């Protein structure tokens, strides 16, 4: 679906990586979420390192059930794996008539503003709102860095530069070269220090 929608950075190109994660034991394909805490409209689940896509769909379904019962539903899901394209689950909820606000954290791949070492996740953030009758939802699906790592890889493999600077080179200078940013792992956060703070709080 992600590839079909033109989101090639999080589509079929990720299948090989997912298979590698399974081989390394980082994903338990048989795992299912288990309930750890129940506060009525709020529930906390353990994803037990199951496939992030399945865990995310489960979390969205549970949140919608809670919202139908309580007017709002909040689901926390820990110990899960890469959910691939975050917008998938925002659209999923919005197409069922729910407003969705979703995010996840990632491994540390971005330095805090003014620092050199990676301490922050490039944490995707999603807001989706149902459309008018017969219309598609409106959605914001964004990484906290200027460009997602998948986008950097796509442009590097295509031999292209970024349309705007997306990170820093080894000398601390802004660059539009995706390969250099992948090498230094010093991505530029959206909004500079504001994006850095946003990522910190999402973590």
PDB file of C-alpha atoms in Angstrom:
ATOM      1  CA  UNK A   1       0.000   0.000   0.000  1.00  0.00           C
ATOM      2  CA  UNK A   2       2.837   2.415   0.822  1.00  0.00           C
ATOM      3  CA  UNK A   3       4.528   1.793  -2.515  1.00  0.00           C
ATOM      4  CA  UNK A   4       1.188   2.097  -4.326  1.00  0.00           C
ATOM      5  CA  UNK A   5       0.661   5.472  -2.592  1.00  0.00           C
ATOM      6  CA  UNK A   6       4.087   6.644  -3.801  1.00  0.00           C
ATOM      7  CA  UNK A   7       5.800   6.375  -0.405  1.00  0.00           C
ATOM      8  CA  UNK A   8       8.648   4.305  -1.797  1.00  0.00           C
ATOM      9  CA  UNK A   9      10.922   4.919   1.196  1.00  0.00           C
ATOM     10  CA  UNK A  10       8.596   2.841   3.391  1.00  0.00           C
ATOM     11  CA  UNK A  11       7.191   0.383   0.859  1.00  0.00           C
ATOM     12  CA  UNK A  12       8.298  -2.864  -0.732  1.00  0.00           C
ATOM     13  CA  UNK A  13      11.921  -1.742  -0.453  1.00  0.00           C
ATOM     14  CA  UNK A  14      11.689  -2.424   3.290  1.00  0.00           C
ATOM     15  CA  UNK A  15      10.760  -6.095   2.882  1.00  0.00           C
ATOM     16  CA  UNK A  16      14.371  -7.303   2.734  1.00  0.00           C
ATOM     17  CA  UNK A  17      15.209  -5.375   5.901  1.00  0.00           C
ATOM     18  CA  UNK A  18      12.173  -6.827   7.674  1.00  0.00           C
ATOM     19  CA  UNK A  19      13.219 -10.371   6.695  1.00  0.00           C
ATOM     20  CA  UNK A  20      16.724  -9.621   7.987  1.00  0.00           C
ATOM     21  CA  UNK A  21      15.267  -8.474  11.327  1.00  0.00           C
ATOM     22  CA  UNK A  22      13.362 -11.755  11.581  1.00  0.00           C
ATOM     23  CA  UNK A  23      16.524 -13.765  10.851  1.00  0.00           C
ATOM     24  CA  UNK A  24      18.395 -11.806  13.533  1.00  0.00           C
ATOM     25  CA  UNK A  25      15.670 -12.540  16.066  1.00  0.00           C
ATOM     26  CA  UNK A  26      14.678  -8.891  16.430  1.00  0.00           C
ATOM     27  CA  UNK A  27      11.070  -9.619  15.409  1.00  0.00           C
ATOM     28  CA  UNK A  28       8.961 -12.466  16.810  1.00  0.00           C
ATOM     29  CA  UNK A  29       6.505 -13.260  14.032  1.00  0.00           C
ATOM     30  CA  UNK A  30       4.330 -15.351  16.383  1.00  0.00           C
ATOM     31  CA  UNK A  31       4.045 -12.743  19.139  1.00  0.00           C
ATOM     32  CA  UNK A  32       0.756 -11.067  19.979  1.00  0.00           C
ATOM     33  CA  UNK A  33       0.105  -8.000  22.151  1.00  0.00           C
ATOM     34  CA  UNK A  34      -0.758  -8.626  25.799  1.00  0.00           C
ATOM     35  CA  UNK A  35      -2.652  -6.228  28.066  1.00  0.00           C
ATOM     36  CA  UNK A  36      -0.589  -4.877  30.968  1.00  0.00           C
ATOM     37  CA  UNK A  37      -2.694  -2.006  32.358  1.00  0.00           C
ATOM     38  CA  UNK A  38      -6.335  -1.006  31.976  1.00  0.00           C
ATOM     39  CA  UNK A  39      -7.514   2.465  33.005  1.00  0.00           C
ATOM     40  CA  UNK A  40     -10.834   2.468  31.181  1.00  0.00           C
ATOM     41  CA  UNK A  41     -10.297   4.756  28.201  1.00  0.00           C
ATOM     42  CA  UNK A  42      -6.538   4.178  28.462  1.00  0.00           C
ATOM     43  CA  UNK A  43      -4.792   0.846  27.986  1.00  0.00           C
ATOM     44  CA  UNK A  44      -1.161  -0.193  27.947  1.00  0.00           C
ATOM     45  CA  UNK A  45      -0.118  -3.219  25.903  1.00  0.00           C
ATOM     46  CA  UNK A  46       3.127  -5.123  25.539  1.00  0.00           C
ATOM     47  CA  UNK A  47       3.835  -5.781  21.879  1.00  0.00           C
ATOM     48  CA  UNK A  48       6.209  -8.631  22.820  1.00  0.00           C
ATOM     49  CA  UNK A  49       8.479  -7.681  19.881  1.00  0.00           C
ATOM     50  CA  UNK A  50       5.908  -8.785  17.331  1.00  0.00           C
ATOM     51  CA  UNK A  51       5.712  -7.314  13.809  1.00  0.00           C
ATOM     52  CA  UNK A  52       5.247  -3.566  14.158  1.00  0.00           C
ATOM     53  CA  UNK A  53       2.668  -3.419  11.361  1.00  0.00           C
ATOM     54  CA  UNK A  54       0.404  -5.956  13.077  1.00  0.00           C
ATOM     55  CA  UNK A  55       0.932  -4.366  16.493  1.00  0.00           C
ATOM     56  CA  UNK A  56       0.072  -0.922  15.114  1.00  0.00           C
ATOM     57  CA  UNK A  57      -3.138  -2.169  13.485  1.00  0.00           C
ATOM     58  CA  UNK A  58      -4.050  -3.870  16.765  1.00  0.00           C
ATOM     59  CA  UNK A  59      -3.376  -0.640  18.681  1.00  0.00           C
ATOM     60  CA  UNK A  60      -5.507   1.392  16.270  1.00  0.00           C
ATOM     61  CA  UNK A  61      -8.359  -1.106  16.520  1.00  0.00           C
ATOM     62  CA  UNK A  62      -8.223  -1.063  20.328  1.00  0.00           C
ATOM     63  CA  UNK A  63      -8.133   2.753  20.428  1.00  0.00           C
ATOM     64  CA  UNK A  64     -11.194   2.953  18.162  1.00  0.00           C
ATOM     65  CA  UNK A  65     -13.086   0.457  20.362  1.00  0.00           C
ATOM     66  CA  UNK A  66     -12.261   2.535  23.448  1.00  0.00           C
ATOM     67  CA  UNK A  67     -13.238   5.773  21.709  1.00  0.00           C
ATOM     68  CA  UNK A  68     -16.592   4.268  20.745  1.00  0.00           C
ATOM     69  CA  UNK A  69     -17.175   3.387  24.393  1.00  0.00           C
ATOM     70  CA  UNK A  70     -15.673   6.377  26.218  1.00  0.00           C
ATOM     71  CA  UNK A  71     -15.544   9.163  23.633  1.00  0.00           C
ATOM     72  CA  UNK A  72     -11.737   8.971  23.573  1.00  0.00           C
ATOM     73  CA  UNK A  73      -9.362   6.039  23.378  1.00  0.00           C
ATOM     74  CA  UNK A  74      -5.659   6.030  24.170  1.00  0.00           C
ATOM     75  CA  UNK A  75      -3.455   2.998  23.649  1.00  0.00           C
ATOM     76  CA  UNK A  76       0.194   2.759  24.630  1.00  0.00           C
ATOM     77  CA  UNK A  77       2.158  -0.051  23.030  1.00  0.00           C
ATOM     78  CA  UNK A  78       5.660  -0.933  24.221  1.00  0.00           C
ATOM     79  CA  UNK A  79       8.187  -3.520  23.052  1.00  0.00           C
ATOM     80  CA  UNK A  80       7.159  -3.428  19.415  1.00  0.00           C
ATOM     81  CA  UNK A  81       9.127  -3.204  16.162  1.00  0.00           C
ATOM     82  CA  UNK A  82       9.201  -0.935  13.106  1.00  0.00           C
ATOM     83  CA  UNK A  83       5.673   0.036  12.027  1.00  0.00           C
ATOM     84  CA  UNK A  84       6.946   1.121   8.580  1.00  0.00           C
ATOM     85  CA  UNK A  85       4.736   3.994   7.300  1.00  0.00           C
ATOM     86  CA  UNK A  86       3.051   5.665  10.268  1.00  0.00           C
ATOM     87  CA  UNK A  87       0.439   7.342   8.105  1.00  0.00           C
ATOM     88  CA  UNK A  88      -1.025   3.937   7.287  1.00  0.00           C
ATOM     89  CA  UNK A  89      -2.615   3.742  10.740  1.00  0.00           C
ATOM     90  CA  UNK A  90      -3.772   7.353  10.786  1.00  0.00           C
ATOM     91  CA  UNK A  91      -5.608   6.806   7.497  1.00  0.00           C
ATOM     92  CA  UNK A  92      -6.945   3.502   8.801  1.00  0.00           C
ATOM     93  CA  UNK A  93      -8.562   5.208  11.813  1.00  0.00           C
ATOM     94  CA  UNK A  94      -9.751   8.276   9.884  1.00  0.00           C
ATOM     95  CA  UNK A  95     -11.426   6.097   7.249  1.00  0.00           C
ATOM     96  CA  UNK A  96     -13.353   4.515  10.113  1.00  0.00           C
ATOM     97  CA  UNK A  97     -14.527   7.981  11.198  1.00  0.00           C
ATOM     98  CA  UNK A  98     -12.044   8.690  14.010  1.00  0.00           C
ATOM     99  CA  UNK A  99      -9.578  11.527  14.532  1.00  0.00           C
ATOM    100  CA  UNK A 100      -6.159   9.959  15.139  1.00  0.00           C
ATOM    101  CA  UNK A 101      -3.021  11.327  16.755  1.00  0.00           C
ATOM    102  CA  UNK A 102      -0.194   8.786  16.713  1.00  0.00           C
ATOM    103  CA  UNK A 103       3.530   8.659  17.153  1.00  0.00           C
ATOM    104  CA  UNK A 104       6.292   6.214  17.942  1.00  0.00           C
ATOM    105  CA  UNK A 105       9.906   6.481  18.977  1.00  0.00           C
ATOM    106  CA  UNK A 106      12.852   4.988  17.132  1.00  0.00           C
ATOM    107  CA  UNK A 107      16.447   4.105  17.817  1.00  0.00           C
ATOM    108  CA  UNK A 108      18.728   7.085  18.408  1.00  0.00           C
ATOM    109  CA  UNK A 109      19.577   8.362  14.931  1.00  0.00           C
ATOM    110  CA  UNK A 110      19.617  12.143  15.438  1.00  0.00           C
ATOM    111  CA  UNK A 111      21.726  14.396  17.656  1.00  0.00           C
ATOM    112  CA  UNK A 112      20.014  16.917  19.942  1.00  0.00           C
ATOM    113  CA  UNK A 113      20.298  20.478  18.669  1.00  0.00           C
ATOM    114  CA  UNK A 114      23.900  21.690  19.011  1.00  0.00           C
ATOM    115  CA  UNK A 115      25.293  18.233  19.789  1.00  0.00           C
ATOM    116  CA  UNK A 116      27.290  15.757  17.723  1.00  0.00           C
ATOM    117  CA  UNK A 117      26.292  12.374  19.138  1.00  0.00           C
ATOM    118  CA  UNK A 118      22.962  10.735  18.307  1.00  0.00           C
ATOM    119  CA  UNK A 119      20.657  10.707  21.320  1.00  0.00           C
ATOM    120  CA  UNK A 120      17.214  11.291  19.786  1.00  0.00           C
ATOM    121  CA  UNK A 121      14.916   9.151  17.693  1.00  0.00           C
ATOM    122  CA  UNK A 122      13.635  10.408  14.362  1.00  0.00           C
ATOM    123  CA  UNK A 123      10.185   9.906  15.815  1.00  0.00           C
ATOM    124  CA  UNK A 124       7.346   9.889  13.270  1.00  0.00           C
ATOM    125  CA  UNK A 125       4.254  11.923  14.148  1.00  0.00           C
ATOM    126  CA  UNK A 126       0.816  11.463  12.549  1.00  0.00           C
ATOM    127  CA  UNK A 127      -2.477  13.354  12.721  1.00  0.00           C
ATOM    128  CA  UNK A 128      -5.387  12.182  10.564  1.00  0.00           C
ATOM    129  CA  UNK A 129      -8.909  13.627  10.324  1.00  0.00           C
ATOM    130  CA  UNK A 130     -11.896  12.047   8.544  1.00  0.00           C
ATOM    131  CA  UNK A 131     -12.905  13.720   5.295  1.00  0.00           C
ATOM    132  CA  UNK A 132     -16.341  14.920   4.300  1.00  0.00           C
ATOM    133  CA  UNK A 133     -18.708  12.186   3.161  1.00  0.00           C
ATOM    134  CA  UNK A 134     -17.227  10.413   0.175  1.00  0.00           C
ATOM    135  CA  UNK A 135     -13.894  12.226   0.527  1.00  0.00           C
ATOM    136  CA  UNK A 136     -10.516  10.939   1.650  1.00  0.00           C
ATOM    137  CA  UNK A 137      -9.176  11.958   5.099  1.00  0.00           C
ATOM    138  CA  UNK A 138      -6.670  14.754   5.616  1.00  0.00           C
ATOM    139  CA  UNK A 139      -3.399  13.605   7.145  1.00  0.00           C
ATOM    140  CA  UNK A 140      -0.059  14.852   8.403  1.00  0.00           C
ATOM    141  CA  UNK A 141       2.613  12.140   8.479  1.00  0.00           C
ATOM    142  CA  UNK A 142       6.095  13.427   9.155  1.00  0.00           C
ATOM    143  CA  UNK A 143       9.500  12.526  10.460  1.00  0.00           C
ATOM    144  CA  UNK A 144      11.103  14.882  12.966  1.00  0.00           C
ATOM    145  CA  UNK A 145      14.160  15.216  10.758  1.00  0.00           C
ATOM    146  CA  UNK A 146      14.048  17.307   7.596  1.00  0.00           C
ATOM    147  CA  UNK A 147      14.151  14.017   5.659  1.00  0.00           C
ATOM    148  CA  UNK A 148      13.521  10.429   6.749  1.00  0.00           C
ATOM    149  CA  UNK A 149      16.442   8.012   6.457  1.00  0.00           C
ATOM    150  CA  UNK A 150      14.535   6.083   3.799  1.00  0.00           C
ATOM    151  CA  UNK A 151      14.343   9.240   1.673  1.00  0.00           C
ATOM    152  CA  UNK A 152      18.099   9.803   2.056  1.00  0.00           C
ATOM    153  CA  UNK A 153      18.806   6.275   0.841  1.00  0.00           C
ATOM    154  CA  UNK A 154      16.449   6.607  -2.123  1.00  0.00           C
ATOM    155  CA  UNK A 155      18.063   9.834  -3.328  1.00  0.00           C
ATOM    156  CA  UNK A 156      21.605   8.521  -2.751  1.00  0.00           C
ATOM    157  CA  UNK A 157      20.869   5.399  -4.799  1.00  0.00           C
ATOM    158  CA  UNK A 158      19.390   7.593  -7.540  1.00  0.00           C
ATOM    159  CA  UNK A 159      22.515   9.794  -7.524  1.00  0.00           C
ATOM    160  CA  UNK A 160      20.495  12.863  -6.558  1.00  0.00           C
ATOM    161  CA  UNK A 161      20.963  15.681  -4.067  1.00  0.00           C
ATOM    162  CA  UNK A 162      18.372  16.774  -1.525  1.00  0.00           C
ATOM    163  CA  UNK A 163      16.235  19.745  -2.621  1.00  0.00           C
ATOM    164  CA  UNK A 164      17.153  21.492   0.669  1.00  0.00           C
ATOM    165  CA  UNK A 165      19.952  20.849   3.207  1.00  0.00           C
ATOM    166  CA  UNK A 166      19.054  17.882   5.401  1.00  0.00           C
ATOM    167  CA  UNK A 167      21.955  17.412   7.792  1.00  0.00           C
ATOM    168  CA  UNK A 168      25.569  18.054   8.633  1.00  0.00           C
ATOM    169  CA  UNK A 169      28.862  16.832   7.174  1.00  0.00           C
ATOM    170  CA  UNK A 170      31.877  15.727   9.211  1.00  0.00           C
ATOM    171  CA  UNK A 171      32.916  19.379   9.672  1.00  0.00           C
ATOM    172  CA  UNK A 172      29.532  20.440  11.040  1.00  0.00           C
ATOM    173  CA  UNK A 173      28.446  22.221   7.860  1.00  0.00           C
ATOM    174  CA  UNK A 174      24.951  21.872   6.419  1.00  0.00           C
ATOM    175  CA  UNK A 175      24.836  19.648   3.350  1.00  0.00           C
ATOM    176  CA  UNK A 176      22.376  18.498   0.714  1.00  0.00           C
ATOM    177  CA  UNK A 177      24.333  15.282   0.018  1.00  0.00           C
ATOM    178  CA  UNK A 178      22.267  12.326   1.297  1.00  0.00           C
ATOM    179  CA  UNK A 179      25.233   9.928   1.473  1.00  0.00           C
ATOM    180  CA  UNK A 180      27.216  12.317   3.645  1.00  0.00           C
ATOM    181  CA  UNK A 181      24.322  12.646   6.086  1.00  0.00           C
ATOM    182  CA  UNK A 182      23.891   8.872   6.235  1.00  0.00           C
ATOM    183  CA  UNK A 183      27.599   8.587   7.027  1.00  0.00           C
ATOM    184  CA  UNK A 184      27.713  11.227   9.771  1.00  0.00           C
ATOM    185  CA  UNK A 185      24.225  10.325  11.097  1.00  0.00           C
ATOM    186  CA  UNK A 186      23.780  14.021  11.909  1.00  0.00           C
ATOM    187  CA  UNK A 187      20.338  14.794  10.539  1.00  0.00           C
ATOM    188  CA  UNK A 188      18.818  18.259  10.608  1.00  0.00           C
ATOM    189  CA  UNK A 189      15.657  18.360  12.745  1.00  0.00           C
ATOM    190  CA  UNK A 190      12.621  20.209  11.446  1.00  0.00           C
ATOM    191  CA  UNK A 191      12.462  23.659  13.000  1.00  0.00           C
ATOM    192  CA  UNK A 192      16.047  23.327  14.251  1.00  0.00           C
ATOM    193  CA  UNK A 193      15.929  23.419  18.089  1.00  0.00           C
ATOM    194  CA  UNK A 194      12.118  23.199  18.090  1.00  0.00           C
ATOM    195  CA  UNK A 195      12.148  19.930  16.176  1.00  0.00           C
ATOM    196  CA  UNK A 196      14.887  18.632  18.458  1.00  0.00           C
ATOM    197  CA  UNK A 197      12.736  19.453  21.501  1.00  0.00           C
ATOM    198  CA  UNK A 198       9.682  17.870  19.854  1.00  0.00           C
ATOM    199  CA  UNK A 199      11.593  14.647  19.223  1.00  0.00           C
ATOM    200  CA  UNK A 200      12.836  14.628  22.829  1.00  0.00           C
ATOM    201  CA  UNK A 201       9.296  14.935  24.192  1.00  0.00           C
ATOM    202  CA  UNK A 202       7.959  12.217  21.860  1.00  0.00           C
ATOM    203  CA  UNK A 203      10.685   9.912  23.215  1.00  0.00           C
TER     204      UNK A 203
END
